[in-house]
Tab-separated table of N, CA, C and O in Angstrom:
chain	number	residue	atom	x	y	z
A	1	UNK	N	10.775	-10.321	10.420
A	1	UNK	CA	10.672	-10.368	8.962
A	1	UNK	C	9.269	-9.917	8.553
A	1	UNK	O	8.316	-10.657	8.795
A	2	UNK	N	9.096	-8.744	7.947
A	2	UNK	CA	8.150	-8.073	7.201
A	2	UNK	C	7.315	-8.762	5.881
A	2	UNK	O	7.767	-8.478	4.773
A	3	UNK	N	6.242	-9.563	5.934
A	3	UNK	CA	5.665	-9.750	4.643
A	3	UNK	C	4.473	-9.657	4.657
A	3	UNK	O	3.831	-9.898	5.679
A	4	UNK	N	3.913	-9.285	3.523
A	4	UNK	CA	2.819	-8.569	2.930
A	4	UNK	C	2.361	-9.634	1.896
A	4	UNK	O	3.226	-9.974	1.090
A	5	UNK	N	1.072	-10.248	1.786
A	5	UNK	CA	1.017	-11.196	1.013
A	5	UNK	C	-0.599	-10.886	0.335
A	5	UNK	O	-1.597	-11.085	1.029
A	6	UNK	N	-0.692	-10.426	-0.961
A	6	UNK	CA	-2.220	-10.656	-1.183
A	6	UNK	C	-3.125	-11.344	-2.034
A	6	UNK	O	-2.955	-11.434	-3.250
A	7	UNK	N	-3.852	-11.714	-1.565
A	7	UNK	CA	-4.622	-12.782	-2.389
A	7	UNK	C	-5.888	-12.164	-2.852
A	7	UNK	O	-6.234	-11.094	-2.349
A	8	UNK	N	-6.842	-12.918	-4.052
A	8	UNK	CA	-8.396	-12.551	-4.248
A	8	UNK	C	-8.445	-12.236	-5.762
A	8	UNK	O	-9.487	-12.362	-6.404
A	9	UNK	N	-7.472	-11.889	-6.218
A	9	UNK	CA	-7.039	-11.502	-7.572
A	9	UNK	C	-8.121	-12.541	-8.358
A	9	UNK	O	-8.735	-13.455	-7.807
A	10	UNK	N	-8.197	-12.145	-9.866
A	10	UNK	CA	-8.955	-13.162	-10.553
A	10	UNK	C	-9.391	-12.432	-12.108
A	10	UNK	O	-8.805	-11.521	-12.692
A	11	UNK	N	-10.705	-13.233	-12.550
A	11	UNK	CA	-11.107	-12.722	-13.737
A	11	UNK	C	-12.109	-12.709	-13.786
A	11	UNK	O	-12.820	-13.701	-13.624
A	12	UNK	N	-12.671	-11.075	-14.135
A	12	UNK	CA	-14.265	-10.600	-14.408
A	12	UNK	C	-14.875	-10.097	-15.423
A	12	UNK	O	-14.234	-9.483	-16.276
A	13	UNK	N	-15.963	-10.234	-15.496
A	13	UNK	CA	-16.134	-9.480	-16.872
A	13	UNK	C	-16.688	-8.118	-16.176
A	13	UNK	O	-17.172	-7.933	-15.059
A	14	UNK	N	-16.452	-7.302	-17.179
A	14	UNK	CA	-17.254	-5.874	-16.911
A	14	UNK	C	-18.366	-5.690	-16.164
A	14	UNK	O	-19.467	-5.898	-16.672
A	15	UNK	N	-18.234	-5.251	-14.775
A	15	UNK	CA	-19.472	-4.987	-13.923
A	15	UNK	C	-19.219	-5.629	-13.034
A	15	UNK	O	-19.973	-5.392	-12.090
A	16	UNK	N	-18.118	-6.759	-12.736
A	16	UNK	CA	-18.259	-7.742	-11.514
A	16	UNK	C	-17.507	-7.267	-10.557
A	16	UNK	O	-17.140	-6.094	-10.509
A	17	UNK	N	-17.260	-8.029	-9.832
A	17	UNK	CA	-16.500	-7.702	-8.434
A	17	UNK	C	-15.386	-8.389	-8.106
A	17	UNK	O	-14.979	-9.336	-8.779
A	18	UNK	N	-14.759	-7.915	-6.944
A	18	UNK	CA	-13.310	-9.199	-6.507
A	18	UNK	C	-13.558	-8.221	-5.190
A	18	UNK	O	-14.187	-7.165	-5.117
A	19	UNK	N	-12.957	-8.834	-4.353
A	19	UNK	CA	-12.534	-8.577	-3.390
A	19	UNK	C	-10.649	-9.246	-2.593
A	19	UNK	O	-10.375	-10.300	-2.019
A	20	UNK	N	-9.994	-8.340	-2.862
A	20	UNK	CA	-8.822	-7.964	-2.534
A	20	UNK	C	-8.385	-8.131	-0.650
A	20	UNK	O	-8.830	-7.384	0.222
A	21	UNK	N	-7.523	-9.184	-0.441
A	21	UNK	CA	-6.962	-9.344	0.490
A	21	UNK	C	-5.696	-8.855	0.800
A	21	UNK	O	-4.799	-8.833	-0.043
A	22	UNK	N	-5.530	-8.405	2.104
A	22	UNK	CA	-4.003	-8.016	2.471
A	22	UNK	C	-3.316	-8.746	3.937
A	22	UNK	O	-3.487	-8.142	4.996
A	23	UNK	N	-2.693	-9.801	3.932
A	23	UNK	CA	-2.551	-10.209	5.184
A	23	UNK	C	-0.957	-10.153	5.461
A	23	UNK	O	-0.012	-10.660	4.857
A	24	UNK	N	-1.043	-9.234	6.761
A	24	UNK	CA	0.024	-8.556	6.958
A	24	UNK	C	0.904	-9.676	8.154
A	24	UNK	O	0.177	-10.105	9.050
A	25	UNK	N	2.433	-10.149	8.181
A	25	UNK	CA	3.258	-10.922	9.104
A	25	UNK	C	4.415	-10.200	10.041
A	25	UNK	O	4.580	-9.679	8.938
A	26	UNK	N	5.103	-9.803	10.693
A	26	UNK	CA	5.925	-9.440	11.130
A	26	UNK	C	5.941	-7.911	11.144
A	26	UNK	O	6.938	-7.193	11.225
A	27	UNK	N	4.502	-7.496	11.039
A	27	UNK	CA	4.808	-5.567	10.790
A	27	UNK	C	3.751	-5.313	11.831
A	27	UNK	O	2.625	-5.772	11.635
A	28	UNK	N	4.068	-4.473	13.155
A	28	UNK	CA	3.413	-3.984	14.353
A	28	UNK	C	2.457	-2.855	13.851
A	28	UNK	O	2.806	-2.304	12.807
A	29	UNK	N	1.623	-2.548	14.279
A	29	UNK	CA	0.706	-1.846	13.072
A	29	UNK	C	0.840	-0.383	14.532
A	29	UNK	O	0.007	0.334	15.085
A	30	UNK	N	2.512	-0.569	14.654
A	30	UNK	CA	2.563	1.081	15.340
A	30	UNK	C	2.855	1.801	13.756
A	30	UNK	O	3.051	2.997	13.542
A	31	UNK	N	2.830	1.094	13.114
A	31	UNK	CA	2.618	1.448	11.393
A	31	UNK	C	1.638	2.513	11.090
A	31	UNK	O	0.627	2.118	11.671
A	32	UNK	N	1.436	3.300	10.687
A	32	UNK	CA	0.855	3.592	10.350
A	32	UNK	C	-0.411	3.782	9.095
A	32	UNK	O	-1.593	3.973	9.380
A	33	UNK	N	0.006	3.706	7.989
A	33	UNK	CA	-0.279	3.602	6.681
A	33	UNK	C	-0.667	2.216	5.929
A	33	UNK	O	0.145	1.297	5.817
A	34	UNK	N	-1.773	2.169	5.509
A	34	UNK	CA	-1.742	0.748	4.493
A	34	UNK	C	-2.320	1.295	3.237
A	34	UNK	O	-3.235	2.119	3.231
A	35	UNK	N	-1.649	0.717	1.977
A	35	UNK	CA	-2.148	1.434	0.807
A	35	UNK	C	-2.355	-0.263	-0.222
A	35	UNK	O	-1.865	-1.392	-0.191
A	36	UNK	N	-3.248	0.395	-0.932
A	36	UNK	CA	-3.222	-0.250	-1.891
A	36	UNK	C	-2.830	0.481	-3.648
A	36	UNK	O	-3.133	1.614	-4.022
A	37	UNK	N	-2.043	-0.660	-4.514
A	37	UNK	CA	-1.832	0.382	-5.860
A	37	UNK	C	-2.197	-0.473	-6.640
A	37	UNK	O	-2.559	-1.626	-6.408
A	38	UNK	N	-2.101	0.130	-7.694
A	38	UNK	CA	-1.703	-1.559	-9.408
A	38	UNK	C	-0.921	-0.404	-10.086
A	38	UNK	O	-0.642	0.794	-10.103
A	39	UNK	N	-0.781	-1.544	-10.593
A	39	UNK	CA	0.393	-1.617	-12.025
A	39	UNK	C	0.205	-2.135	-13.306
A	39	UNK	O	0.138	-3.343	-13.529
A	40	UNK	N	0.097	-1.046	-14.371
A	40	UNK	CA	0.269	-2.230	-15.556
A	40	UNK	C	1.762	-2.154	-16.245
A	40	UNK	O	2.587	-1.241	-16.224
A	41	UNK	N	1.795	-3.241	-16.763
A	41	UNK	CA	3.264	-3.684	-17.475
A	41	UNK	C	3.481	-2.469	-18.131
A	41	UNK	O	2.569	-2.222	-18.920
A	42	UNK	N	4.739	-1.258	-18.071
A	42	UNK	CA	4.665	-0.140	-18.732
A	42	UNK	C	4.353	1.079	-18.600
A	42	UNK	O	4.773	2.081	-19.180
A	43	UNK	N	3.410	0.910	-17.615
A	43	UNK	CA	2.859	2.190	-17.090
A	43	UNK	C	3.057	2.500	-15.784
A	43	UNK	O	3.331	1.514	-15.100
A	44	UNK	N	3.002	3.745	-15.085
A	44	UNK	CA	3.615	3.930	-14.063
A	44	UNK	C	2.330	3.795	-13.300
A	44	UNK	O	1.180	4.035	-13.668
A	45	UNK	N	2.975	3.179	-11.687
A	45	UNK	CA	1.927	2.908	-10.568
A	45	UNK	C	1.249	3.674	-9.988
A	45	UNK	O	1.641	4.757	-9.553
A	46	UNK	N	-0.237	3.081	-9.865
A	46	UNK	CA	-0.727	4.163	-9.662
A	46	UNK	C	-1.739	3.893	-8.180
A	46	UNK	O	-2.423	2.870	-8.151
A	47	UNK	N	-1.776	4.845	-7.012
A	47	UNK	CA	-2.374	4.781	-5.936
A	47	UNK	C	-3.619	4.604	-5.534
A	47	UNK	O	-4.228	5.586	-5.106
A	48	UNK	N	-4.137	3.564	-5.576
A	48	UNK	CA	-5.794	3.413	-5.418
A	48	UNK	C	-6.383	3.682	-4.095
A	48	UNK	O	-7.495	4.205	-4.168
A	49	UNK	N	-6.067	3.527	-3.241
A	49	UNK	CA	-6.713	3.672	-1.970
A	49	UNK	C	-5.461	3.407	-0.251
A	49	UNK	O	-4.477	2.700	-0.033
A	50	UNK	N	-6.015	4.113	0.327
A	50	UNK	CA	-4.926	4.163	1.542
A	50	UNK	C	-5.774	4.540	2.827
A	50	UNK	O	-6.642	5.412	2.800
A	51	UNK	N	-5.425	3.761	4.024
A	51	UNK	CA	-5.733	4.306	5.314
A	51	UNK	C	-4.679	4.375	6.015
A	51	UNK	O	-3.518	4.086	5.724
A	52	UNK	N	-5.305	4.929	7.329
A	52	UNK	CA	-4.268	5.644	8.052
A	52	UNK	C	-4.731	4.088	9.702
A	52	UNK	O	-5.868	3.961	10.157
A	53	UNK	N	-3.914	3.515	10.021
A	53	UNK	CA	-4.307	2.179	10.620
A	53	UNK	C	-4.908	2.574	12.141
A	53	UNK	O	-5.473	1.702	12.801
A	54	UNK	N	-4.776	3.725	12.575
A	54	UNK	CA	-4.968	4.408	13.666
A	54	UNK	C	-6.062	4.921	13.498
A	54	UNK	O	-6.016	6.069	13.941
A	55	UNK	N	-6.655	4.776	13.249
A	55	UNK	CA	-8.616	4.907	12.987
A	55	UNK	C	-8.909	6.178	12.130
A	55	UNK	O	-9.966	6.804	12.205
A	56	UNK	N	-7.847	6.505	11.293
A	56	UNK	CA	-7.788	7.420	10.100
A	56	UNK	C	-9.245	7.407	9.254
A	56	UNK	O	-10.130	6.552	9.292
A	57	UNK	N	-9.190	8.479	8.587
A	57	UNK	CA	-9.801	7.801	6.797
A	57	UNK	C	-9.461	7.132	6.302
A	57	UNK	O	-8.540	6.471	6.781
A	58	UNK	N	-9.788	6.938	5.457
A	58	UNK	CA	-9.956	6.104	4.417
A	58	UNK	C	-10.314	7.055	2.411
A	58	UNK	O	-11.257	7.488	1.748
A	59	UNK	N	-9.042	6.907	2.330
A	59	UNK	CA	-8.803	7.321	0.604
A	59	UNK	C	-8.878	6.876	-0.240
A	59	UNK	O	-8.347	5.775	-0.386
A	60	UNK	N	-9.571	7.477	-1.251
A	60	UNK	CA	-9.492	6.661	-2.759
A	60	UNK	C	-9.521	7.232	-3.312
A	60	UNK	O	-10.242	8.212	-3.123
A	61	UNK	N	-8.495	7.056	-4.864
A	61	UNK	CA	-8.523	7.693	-6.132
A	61	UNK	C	-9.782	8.216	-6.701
A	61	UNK	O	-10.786	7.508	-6.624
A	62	UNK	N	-9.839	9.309	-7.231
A	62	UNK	CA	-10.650	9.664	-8.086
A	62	UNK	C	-11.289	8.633	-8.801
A	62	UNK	O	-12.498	8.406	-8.784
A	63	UNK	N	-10.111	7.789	-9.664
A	63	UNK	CA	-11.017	6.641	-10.500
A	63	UNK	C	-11.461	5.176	-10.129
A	63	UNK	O	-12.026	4.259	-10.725
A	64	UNK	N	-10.960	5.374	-8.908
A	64	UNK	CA	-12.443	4.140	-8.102
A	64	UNK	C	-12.997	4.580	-7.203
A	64	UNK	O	-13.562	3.759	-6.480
A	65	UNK	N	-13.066	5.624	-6.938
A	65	UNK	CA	-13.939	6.681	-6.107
A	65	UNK	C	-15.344	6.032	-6.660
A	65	UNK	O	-15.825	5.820	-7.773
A	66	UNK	N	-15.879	5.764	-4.860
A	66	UNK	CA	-17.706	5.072	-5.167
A	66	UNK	C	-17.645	3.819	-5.547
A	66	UNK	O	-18.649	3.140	-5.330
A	67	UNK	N	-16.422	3.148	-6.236
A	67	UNK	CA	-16.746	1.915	-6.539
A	67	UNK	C	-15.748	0.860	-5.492
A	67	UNK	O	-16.179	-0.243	-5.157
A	68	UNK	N	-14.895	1.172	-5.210
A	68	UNK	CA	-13.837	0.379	-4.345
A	68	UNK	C	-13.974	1.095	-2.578
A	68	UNK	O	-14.136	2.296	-2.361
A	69	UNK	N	-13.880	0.199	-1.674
A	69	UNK	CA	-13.965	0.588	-0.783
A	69	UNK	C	-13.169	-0.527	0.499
A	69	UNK	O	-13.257	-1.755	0.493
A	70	UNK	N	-12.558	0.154	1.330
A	70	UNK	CA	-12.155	-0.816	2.196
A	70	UNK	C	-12.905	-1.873	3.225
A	70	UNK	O	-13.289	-1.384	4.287
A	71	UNK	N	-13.114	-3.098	3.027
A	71	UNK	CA	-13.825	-3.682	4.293
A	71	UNK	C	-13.007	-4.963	4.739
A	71	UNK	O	-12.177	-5.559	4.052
A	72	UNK	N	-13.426	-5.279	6.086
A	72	UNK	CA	-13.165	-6.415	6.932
A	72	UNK	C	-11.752	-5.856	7.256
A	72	UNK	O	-10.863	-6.689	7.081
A	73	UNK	N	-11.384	-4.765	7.642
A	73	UNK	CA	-9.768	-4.489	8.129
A	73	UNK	C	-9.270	-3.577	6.639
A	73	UNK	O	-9.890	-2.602	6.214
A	74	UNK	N	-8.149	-4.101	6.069
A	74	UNK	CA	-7.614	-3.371	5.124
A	74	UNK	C	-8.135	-4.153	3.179
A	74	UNK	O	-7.805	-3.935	2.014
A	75	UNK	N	-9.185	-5.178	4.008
A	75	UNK	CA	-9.590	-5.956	2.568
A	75	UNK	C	-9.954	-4.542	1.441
A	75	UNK	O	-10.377	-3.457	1.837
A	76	UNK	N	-9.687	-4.870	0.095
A	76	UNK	CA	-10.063	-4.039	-0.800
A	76	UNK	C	-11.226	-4.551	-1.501
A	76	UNK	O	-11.011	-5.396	-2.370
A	77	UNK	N	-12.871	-4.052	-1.192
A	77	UNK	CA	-13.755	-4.467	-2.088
A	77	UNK	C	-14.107	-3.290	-3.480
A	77	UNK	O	-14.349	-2.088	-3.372
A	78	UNK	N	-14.023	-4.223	-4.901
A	78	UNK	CA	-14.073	-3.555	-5.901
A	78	UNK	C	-15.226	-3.865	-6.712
A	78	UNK	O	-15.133	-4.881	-7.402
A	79	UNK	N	-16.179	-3.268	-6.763
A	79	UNK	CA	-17.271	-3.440	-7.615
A	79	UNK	C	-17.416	-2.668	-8.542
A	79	UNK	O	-17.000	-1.509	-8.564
A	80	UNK	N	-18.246	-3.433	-9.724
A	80	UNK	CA	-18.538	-2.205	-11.068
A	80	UNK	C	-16.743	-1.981	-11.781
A	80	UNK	O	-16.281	-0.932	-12.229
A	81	UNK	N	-16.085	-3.246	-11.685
A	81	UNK	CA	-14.804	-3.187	-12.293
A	81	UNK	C	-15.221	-2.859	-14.062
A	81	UNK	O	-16.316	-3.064	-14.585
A	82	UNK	N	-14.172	-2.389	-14.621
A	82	UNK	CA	-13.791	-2.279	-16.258
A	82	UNK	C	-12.973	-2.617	-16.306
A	82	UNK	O	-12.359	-3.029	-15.322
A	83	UNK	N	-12.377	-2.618	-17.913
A	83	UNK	CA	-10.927	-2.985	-18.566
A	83	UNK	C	-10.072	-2.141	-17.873
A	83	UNK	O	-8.915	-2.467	-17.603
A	84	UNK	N	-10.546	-1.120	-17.579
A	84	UNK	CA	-9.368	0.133	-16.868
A	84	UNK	C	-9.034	-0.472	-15.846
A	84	UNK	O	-7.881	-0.258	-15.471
A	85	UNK	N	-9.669	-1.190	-15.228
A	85	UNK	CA	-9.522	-1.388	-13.468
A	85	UNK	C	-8.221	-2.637	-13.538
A	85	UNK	O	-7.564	-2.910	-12.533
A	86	UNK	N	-8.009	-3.270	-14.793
A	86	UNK	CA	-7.204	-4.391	-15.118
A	86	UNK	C	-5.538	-4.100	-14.611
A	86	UNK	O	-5.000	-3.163	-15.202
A	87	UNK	N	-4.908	-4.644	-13.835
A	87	UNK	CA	-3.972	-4.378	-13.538
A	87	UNK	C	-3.134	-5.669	-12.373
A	87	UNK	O	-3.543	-6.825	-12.261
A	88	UNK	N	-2.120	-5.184	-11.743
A	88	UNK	CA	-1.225	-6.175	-10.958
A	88	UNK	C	-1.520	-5.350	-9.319
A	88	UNK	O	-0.779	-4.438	-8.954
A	89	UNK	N	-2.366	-5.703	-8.699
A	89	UNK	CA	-2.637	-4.828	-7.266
A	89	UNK	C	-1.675	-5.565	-6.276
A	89	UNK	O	-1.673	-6.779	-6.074
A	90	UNK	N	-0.693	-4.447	-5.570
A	90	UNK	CA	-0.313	-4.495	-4.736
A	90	UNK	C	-0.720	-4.158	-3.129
A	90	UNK	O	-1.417	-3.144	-3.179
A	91	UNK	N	-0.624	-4.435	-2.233
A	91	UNK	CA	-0.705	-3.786	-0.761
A	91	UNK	C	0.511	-3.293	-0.158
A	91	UNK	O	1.506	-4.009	-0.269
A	92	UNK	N	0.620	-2.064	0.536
A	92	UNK	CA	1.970	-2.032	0.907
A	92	UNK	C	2.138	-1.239	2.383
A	92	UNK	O	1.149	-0.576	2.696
A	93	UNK	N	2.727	-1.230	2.879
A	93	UNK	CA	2.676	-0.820	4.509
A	93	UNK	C	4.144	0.297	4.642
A	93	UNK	O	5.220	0.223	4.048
A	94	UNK	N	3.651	1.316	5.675
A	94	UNK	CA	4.698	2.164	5.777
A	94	UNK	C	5.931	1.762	6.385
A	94	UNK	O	5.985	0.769	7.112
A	95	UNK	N	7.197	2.678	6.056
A	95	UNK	CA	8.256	1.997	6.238
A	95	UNK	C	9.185	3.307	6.876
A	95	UNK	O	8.749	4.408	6.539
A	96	UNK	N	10.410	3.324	7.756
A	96	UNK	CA	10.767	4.601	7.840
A	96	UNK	C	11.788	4.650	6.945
A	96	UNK	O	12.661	3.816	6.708
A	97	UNK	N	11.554	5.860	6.412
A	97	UNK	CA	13.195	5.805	5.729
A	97	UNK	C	12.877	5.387	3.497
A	97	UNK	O	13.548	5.569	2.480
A	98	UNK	N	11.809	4.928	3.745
A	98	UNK	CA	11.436	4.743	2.106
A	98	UNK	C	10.999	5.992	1.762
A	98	UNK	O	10.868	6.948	2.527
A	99	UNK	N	10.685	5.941	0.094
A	99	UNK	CA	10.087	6.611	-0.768
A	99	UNK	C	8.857	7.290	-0.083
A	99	UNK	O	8.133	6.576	0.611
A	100	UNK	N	8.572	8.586	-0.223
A	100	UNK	CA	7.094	8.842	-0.223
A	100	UNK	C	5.792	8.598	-1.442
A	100	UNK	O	5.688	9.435	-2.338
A	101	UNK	N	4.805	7.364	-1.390
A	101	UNK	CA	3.936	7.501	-2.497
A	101	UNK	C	2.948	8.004	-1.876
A	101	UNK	O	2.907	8.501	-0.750
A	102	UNK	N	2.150	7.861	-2.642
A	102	UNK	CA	0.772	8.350	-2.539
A	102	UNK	C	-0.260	7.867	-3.053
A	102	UNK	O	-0.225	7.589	-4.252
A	103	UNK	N	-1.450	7.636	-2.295
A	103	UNK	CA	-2.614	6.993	-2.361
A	103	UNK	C	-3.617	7.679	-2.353
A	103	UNK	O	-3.797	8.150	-1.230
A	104	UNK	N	-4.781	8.128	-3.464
A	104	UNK	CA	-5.665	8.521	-2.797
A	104	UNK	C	-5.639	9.870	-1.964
A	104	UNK	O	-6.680	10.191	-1.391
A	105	UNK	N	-4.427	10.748	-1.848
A	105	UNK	CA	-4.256	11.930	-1.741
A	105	UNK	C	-3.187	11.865	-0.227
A	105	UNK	O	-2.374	12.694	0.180
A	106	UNK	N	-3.510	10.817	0.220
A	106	UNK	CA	-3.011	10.036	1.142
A	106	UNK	C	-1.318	9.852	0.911
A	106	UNK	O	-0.797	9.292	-0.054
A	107	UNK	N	-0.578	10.514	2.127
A	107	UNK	CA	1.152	9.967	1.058
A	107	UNK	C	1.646	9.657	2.468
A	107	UNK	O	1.359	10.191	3.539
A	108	UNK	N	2.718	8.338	2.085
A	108	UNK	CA	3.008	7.869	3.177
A	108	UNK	C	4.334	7.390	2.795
A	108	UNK	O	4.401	7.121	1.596
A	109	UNK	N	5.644	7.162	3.604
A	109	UNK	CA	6.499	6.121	3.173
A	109	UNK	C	6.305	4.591	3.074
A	109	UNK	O	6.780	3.752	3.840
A	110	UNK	N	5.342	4.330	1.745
A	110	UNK	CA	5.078	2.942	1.500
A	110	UNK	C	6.210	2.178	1.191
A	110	UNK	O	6.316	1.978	-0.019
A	111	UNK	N	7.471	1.473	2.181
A	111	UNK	CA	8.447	0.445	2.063
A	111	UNK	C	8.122	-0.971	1.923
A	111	UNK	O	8.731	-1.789	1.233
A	112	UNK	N	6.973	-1.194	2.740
A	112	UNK	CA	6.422	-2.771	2.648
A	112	UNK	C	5.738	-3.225	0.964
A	112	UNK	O	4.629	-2.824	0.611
A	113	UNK	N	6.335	-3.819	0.366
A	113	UNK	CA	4.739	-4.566	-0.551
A	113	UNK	C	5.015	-5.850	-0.383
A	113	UNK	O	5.863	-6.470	0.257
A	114	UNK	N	3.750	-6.252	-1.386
A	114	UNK	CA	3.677	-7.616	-1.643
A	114	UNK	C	3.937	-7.795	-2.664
A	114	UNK	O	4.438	-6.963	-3.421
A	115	UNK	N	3.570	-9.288	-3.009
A	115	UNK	CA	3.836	-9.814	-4.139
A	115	UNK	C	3.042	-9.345	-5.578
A	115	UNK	O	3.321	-9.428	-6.774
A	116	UNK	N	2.135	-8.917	-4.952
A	116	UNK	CA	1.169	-8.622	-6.473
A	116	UNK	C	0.050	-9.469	-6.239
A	116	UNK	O	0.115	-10.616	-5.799
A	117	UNK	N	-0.937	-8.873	-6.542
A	117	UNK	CA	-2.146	-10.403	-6.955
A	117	UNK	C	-2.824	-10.111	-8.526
A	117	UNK	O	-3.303	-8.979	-8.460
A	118	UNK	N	-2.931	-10.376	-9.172
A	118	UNK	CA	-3.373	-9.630	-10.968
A	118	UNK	C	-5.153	-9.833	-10.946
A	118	UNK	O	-5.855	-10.721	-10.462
A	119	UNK	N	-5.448	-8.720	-11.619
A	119	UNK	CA	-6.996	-8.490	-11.577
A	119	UNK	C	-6.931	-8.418	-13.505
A	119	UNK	O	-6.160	-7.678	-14.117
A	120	UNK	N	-7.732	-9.182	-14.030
A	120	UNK	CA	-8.403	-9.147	-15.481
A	120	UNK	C	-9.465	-9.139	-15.196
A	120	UNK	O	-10.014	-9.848	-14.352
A	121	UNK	N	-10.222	-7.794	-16.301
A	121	UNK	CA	-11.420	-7.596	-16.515
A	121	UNK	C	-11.676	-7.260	-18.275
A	121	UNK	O	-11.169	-6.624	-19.199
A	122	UNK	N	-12.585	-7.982	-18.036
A	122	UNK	CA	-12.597	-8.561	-20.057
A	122	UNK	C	-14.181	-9.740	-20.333
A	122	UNK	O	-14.412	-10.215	-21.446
């Protein structure tokens, strides 16, 4: 049984930080891919950052490019957040046979997510 669970989510004001957890259960990391996205209510999802688990790069969107970066494994650290950065962040792990998204230029069959963890910045 495959689950993806992330925690760290919270509330910042403009300029602060969070740092984004992904702790992965039942998925062999002959996986390849781990991505991170958000979501806002309405708007379509969008790909923030992705590695390749096999000692790949490491991708990031244009618009947290310099400010978000992966550490401690697949943790997501986000500094210098805005209102833009406000959203529902997911983690999600490749899958065979799913959708192709894309992260960060990065495209993978992301089948695994999680639950969501919600980031406010305000």
């Amino acid at each position: 049984h495959v689950q993806l669970v992330e925690s760290g989510g919270g509330s910042v004001q403009p300029g602060g930080s969070l740092t984004l957890s992904c702790k992965a259960t039942g998925i062999g990391y002959s996986r390849t891919c781990l991505g991170w996205f958000r979501q806002v209510a309405g708007k379509k999802r969008e790909g923030v950052a992705a590695v390749h688990t096999r000692g790949g790069g490491k991708v990031y969107a244009d618009s947290v490019k310099g400010r978000f970066t992966f550490s401690q494994g697949y943790n997501l650290q986000m500094d210098g957040l805005n209102p833009d950065d406000a959203a529902t962040y997911y983690c999600a792990g490749d899958k065979s046979g799913a959708p192709v998204s894309c992260a960060g230029g990065h495209c993978c069959r992301f089948g695994y997510w999680g639950q969501g963890t919600q980031v406010t910045v305000s």
